[in-house]
Amino acid sequence: MNWKNVLIITTVSLLPLSIMAQANILNAKKPQEIGIKTEAQIALDNDAPLEYGYVDDRDILWSKTIWEVIDLDERVNFPLYYPTDTIDIGTDRRSLYDVLIKNIKNGKLKDVYADSYFTDKREFNDLSATLQKIDTTDYGYEQINAGEALSPEYVMRRDLTAADIEEYHIKGIWYFDKRQGELKYRLLGIAPVAPDVNFIDDESIDQAENKVELFWVWYPDARQILHQAKVFNQRNSAQPISFDMLLNARRFGAIIYREDNVHGDREVNDYIADNALFQLLESNRIKEVIRDREQDMWAY
């Protein structure tokens, strides 16, 4: 192998992986055509999320609803978190939070709620107090007290971004389908979790105890949107996967923090307080109960 071939291979290997994964890159005659599918590709494209099959209530032999937390500090969950800085990266790669917020803003994602029981619906304007903080500096108050007009430079605005998201809470149901004879999982909702925007920059407050659920999204309504948004595939950048595929396949690490129970669906830390080890053991116990349920169905 001569130096020319070595230089070519090195140059190609150093290209941004996001560019290599974009559509139509090998057929583009101009940089503006990268990522844009041709009319022929669109006509032949049958790309849609795999539809859920109908499940009759009589076929559900047993079910359990659980709430889980996805910690974005774990490496396996990085695809849900990155990229946080979108200045030097293509429009085809966005974090899950950016995808959700963008589609809530433009009205494509309508089923947004205040809690995980999906009873109190929210619009984007209703979320402004949760997603941003607007404050006035001391100099601004001096202007107001002096009867002067408030200058824009004395108004501080803090918006939550994808970099501020620390966790995702998900709600789903495990059920045993007696018609198909197997245990299945159905994701019902997902919520981004971040420190309270009103105290996010206050160093005197423990941010670990200051986390809030920003909003809950009814997941079946978001499937088409999340299917079109692609996740970077570290093993093969030419074959990115969608957020919908990643979440439905449970390609993430999560810990159960609540289950449906007689005590009003209380959380694990409500009856096991100030002991992270015992809370983790309780989460694993709930997982074992679900796993053993399927085995017990086949025990005679």
C-alpha positions as a printed Julia matrix, in Angstrom:
300×3 Matrix{Float64}:
   0.0     0.0    0.0
   1.49    3.32  -1.07
   1.27    6.6    0.8
  -1.51    7.85  -1.45
  -3.83    5.03  -0.41
  -2.9     5.49   3.23
  -3.76    9.2    3.0
  -7.14    8.48   1.39
  -8.08    5.88   4.0
  -7.03    8.16   6.83
  -9.02   11.08   5.43
 -12.16    8.99   5.02
 -11.85    7.56   8.53
 -11.66   11.04  10.01
 -14.84   12.27   8.34
 -17.64   13.06  10.78
 -19.74    9.97  11.3
 -22.91   12.03  11.14
 -22.1    12.94   7.54
 -21.45    9.3    6.6
 -24.86    8.33   7.96
 -26.86   10.92   6.04
 -29.18    9.98   3.24
 -28.26   10.42  -0.41
 -24.65   11.36   0.38
 -23.21    9.1   -2.31
 -25.57   10.48  -4.96
 -25.45   14.16  -3.99
 -24.02   16.47  -6.62
 -24.02   19.44  -4.23
 -23.59   19.65  -0.43
 -27.13   21.03  -0.21
 -28.48   17.7   -1.5
 -26.98   15.71   1.39
 -29.68   14.34   3.66
 -32.48   15.03   1.16
 -34.14   11.97  -0.36
 -34.96   11.94  -4.04
 -38.54   11.61  -5.3
 -37.84    8.01  -6.26
 -36.58    7.22  -2.77
 -39.63    8.83  -1.18
 -41.98    6.91  -3.49
 -40.35    3.57  -2.64
 -39.86    4.37   1.03
 -42.21    2.39   3.23
 -40.54    3.53   6.41
 -43.01    3.51   9.29
 -42.98    2.32  12.88
 -44.09   -1.24  13.45
 -47.71   -1.05  14.53
 -48.78   -2.48  17.86
 -51.01   -5.49  17.58
 -54.5    -5.38  19.02
 -54.73   -6.95  22.47
 -58.16   -7.82  23.8
 -58.72   -7.29  27.51
 -59.8   -10.93  27.8
 -56.37  -12.03  26.54
 -54.51  -10.25  29.35
 -54.09  -12.93  31.98
 -51.93  -10.76  34.29
 -50.42   -7.27  34.2
 -48.38   -4.88  36.29
 -47.76   -1.18  35.7
 -44.32    0.12  36.62
 -42.48    3.42  36.54
 -38.74    3.45  35.8
 -35.96    6.03  35.84
 -33.36    6.18  33.04
 -30.18    7.76  34.37
 -28.42    9.64  31.55
 -25.08    9.39  33.36
 -24.94    5.71  32.42
 -23.02    5.0   29.25
 -25.7     2.74  27.82
 -28.13    5.68  27.93
 -25.88    8.17  26.13
 -27.83    7.86  22.82
 -30.81    9.47  24.59
 -28.68   12.37  25.86
 -26.25   13.33  23.1
 -25.71   15.51  21.17
 -26.19   18.45  23.53
 -24.38   20.98  21.34
 -25.95   21.2   17.88
 -23.9    24.08  16.46
 -21.3    21.99  14.65
 -23.42   18.97  13.82
 -25.95   18.09  11.14
 -29.7    18.48  11.53
 -30.15   14.71  11.29
 -28.8    14.19  14.82
 -30.61   15.55  17.86
 -31.07   14.44  21.44
 -34.39   13.0   22.53
 -35.26   16.15  24.47
 -34.68   18.37  21.43
 -36.91   16.11  19.33
 -39.73   16.25  21.87
 -39.52   20.03  22.43
 -39.37   20.83  18.72
 -42.5    18.83  17.96
 -44.37   20.2   20.96
 -43.58   23.72  19.73
 -44.73   23.12  16.17
 -47.89   21.34  17.33
 -47.12   17.9   15.87
 -46.93   16.36  19.33
 -50.25   17.08  21.02
 -50.65   14.53  23.79
 -48.56   16.23  26.49
 -49.62   15.98  30.12
 -48.66   17.2   33.57
 -48.41   13.78  35.22
 -48.04   10.1   34.46
 -51.77    9.42  34.75
 -52.42   11.55  31.64
 -55.37   13.47  33.09
 -54.17   17.09  32.92
 -53.31   18.04  29.35
 -50.75   20.75  28.6
 -49.92   23.06  25.71
 -46.47   24.47  25.01
 -47.45   27.85  26.46
 -48.4    26.11  29.7
 -44.87   24.73  30.01
 -43.07   28.08  29.92
 -42.86   28.32  33.72
 -41.27   24.87  33.82
 -38.85   25.27  30.91
 -37.52   28.81  31.44
 -36.79   31.38  34.11
 -36.96   35.13  33.56
 -35.46   37.32  36.27
 -34.43   40.95  36.72
 -31.05   41.99  38.07
 -30.51   44.49  40.89
 -29.65   47.19  38.35
 -32.95   46.51  36.63
 -34.87   46.98  39.88
 -33.02   50.26  40.41
 -34.25   51.4   37.0
 -37.81   50.41  37.84
 -37.68   52.14  41.23
 -36.33   55.29  39.55
 -39.3    55.31  37.19
 -37.17   54.47  34.15
 -37.89   51.89  31.46
 -36.31   48.5   32.13
 -33.31   47.9   29.85
 -33.2    44.47  28.14
 -29.62   43.86  29.34
 -30.86   43.78  32.92
 -33.3    40.96  32.21
 -31.83   37.47  32.73
 -33.38   34.56  30.88
 -32.47   30.94  31.55
 -33.86   28.23  29.27
 -33.55   24.52  29.9
 -31.58   22.74  27.19
 -30.77   19.15  26.37
 -27.6    19.46  28.45
 -29.71   20.07  31.58
 -31.7    16.85  31.27
 -30.44   14.33  33.81
 -33.02   11.55  33.67
 -36.05   10.22  31.88
 -39.0     8.7   33.67
 -40.97    6.11  31.77
 -44.25    4.38  32.5
 -45.09    1.02  31.03
 -47.08   -2.12  31.57
 -45.88   -5.71  31.66
 -48.63   -8.14  30.73
 -49.01  -11.83  29.96
 -50.8   -12.45  26.68
 -52.52  -15.81  27.05
 -53.34  -15.98  23.33
 -49.65  -15.8   22.38
 -48.45  -17.36  25.63
 -45.73  -14.84  26.45
 -44.87  -11.92  28.68
 -44.78   -8.57  26.86
 -44.04   -4.93  27.61
 -45.86   -1.85  26.32
 -44.42    1.64  26.84
 -47.11    4.15  27.78
 -45.37    7.43  28.61
 -42.05    9.2   28.91
 -41.0    12.34  30.79
 -37.72   14.34  30.75
 -36.41   15.18  34.22
 -34.18   18.17  35.03
 -33.36   20.38  38.02
 -35.97   23.03  38.79
 -35.18   25.9   36.43
 -35.86   28.45  39.18
 -33.01   27.07  41.29
 -30.82   25.36  38.69
 -27.91   27.79  39.14
 -28.23   28.08  42.93
 -25.19   26.34  44.4
 -26.68   26.37  47.9
 -29.37   23.87  46.84
 -28.71   20.18  46.35
 -29.62   19.65  42.71
 -30.04   15.91  43.27
 -33.04   16.72  45.47
 -34.28   19.44  43.12
 -35.3    17.36  40.09
 -38.73   17.77  38.53
 -40.62   16.07  35.71
 -40.99   18.7   32.99
 -43.92   17.03  31.22
 -45.27   13.61  30.29
 -45.73   12.49  26.69
 -48.27    9.83  25.77
 -45.89    7.51  23.95
 -48.2     5.94  21.32
 -48.9     9.44  19.98
 -45.17   10.16  19.65
 -44.16    6.96  17.85
 -44.22    8.36  14.31
 -42.19   11.4   15.38
 -39.65    9.31  17.26
 -39.42    6.88  14.37
 -38.35    9.67  12.02
 -35.72   10.9   14.51
 -32.63    8.73  14.26
 -30.15    7.68  16.93
 -26.45    7.38  16.22
 -25.41    3.74  15.84
 -21.88    3.32  17.18
 -21.48   -0.09  15.54
 -22.56    0.98  12.07
 -23.11    4.65  11.27
 -24.64    3.72   7.89
 -27.56    2.08   9.68
 -28.9     4.45  12.35
 -31.79    3.3   14.49
 -34.78    5.37  15.54
 -35.71    6.52  19.02
 -38.87    4.46  18.7
 -36.9     1.3   17.98
 -34.48    1.99  20.81
 -37.21    2.53  23.39
 -39.49   -0.31  22.29
 -36.55   -2.71  22.23
 -35.58   -1.49  25.75
 -32.01   -0.79  24.7
 -31.38    1.27  27.8
 -30.65    0.84  31.49
 -33.46    1.64  33.93
 -34.36    1.19  37.58
 -37.9     0.72  38.87
 -38.9     3.46  41.29
 -42.66    2.79  41.49
 -45.2     0.06  40.88
 -48.97   -0.01  41.02
 -49.94   -1.0   44.57
 -52.66   -0.71  47.18
 -50.91    2.25  48.82
 -51.81    4.68  46.04
 -48.91    3.65  43.79
 -46.38    4.93  46.3
 -42.74    5.13  45.26
 -40.0     2.89  46.58
 -38.32    5.74  48.45
 -41.58    6.41  50.29
 -41.26    3.18  52.25
 -37.48    2.71  51.99
 -36.02    6.1   52.85
 -32.39    7.26  52.91
 -30.95    3.92  51.85
 -29.95    3.73  48.19
 -28.77    0.12  48.47
 -32.05   -1.16  49.85
 -33.97    0.87  47.26
 -31.95   -0.81  44.5
 -32.59   -4.23  46.05
 -36.32   -3.46  46.18
 -36.23   -2.49  42.5
 -34.55   -5.78  41.66
 -37.14   -7.63  43.76
 -39.94   -6.12  41.68
 -38.12   -7.16  38.5
 -37.82  -10.71  39.79
 -41.54  -10.8   40.58
 -42.31   -9.85  36.98
 -39.78  -12.3   35.56
 -40.96  -15.16  37.79
 -44.58  -14.53  36.82
 -43.9   -15.74  33.3
 -42.14  -18.84  34.61
 -45.01  -19.56  36.97
 -47.47  -19.47  34.08
 -45.83  -22.6   32.68
 -45.45  -24.4   36.01
 -47.98  -27.13  36.61
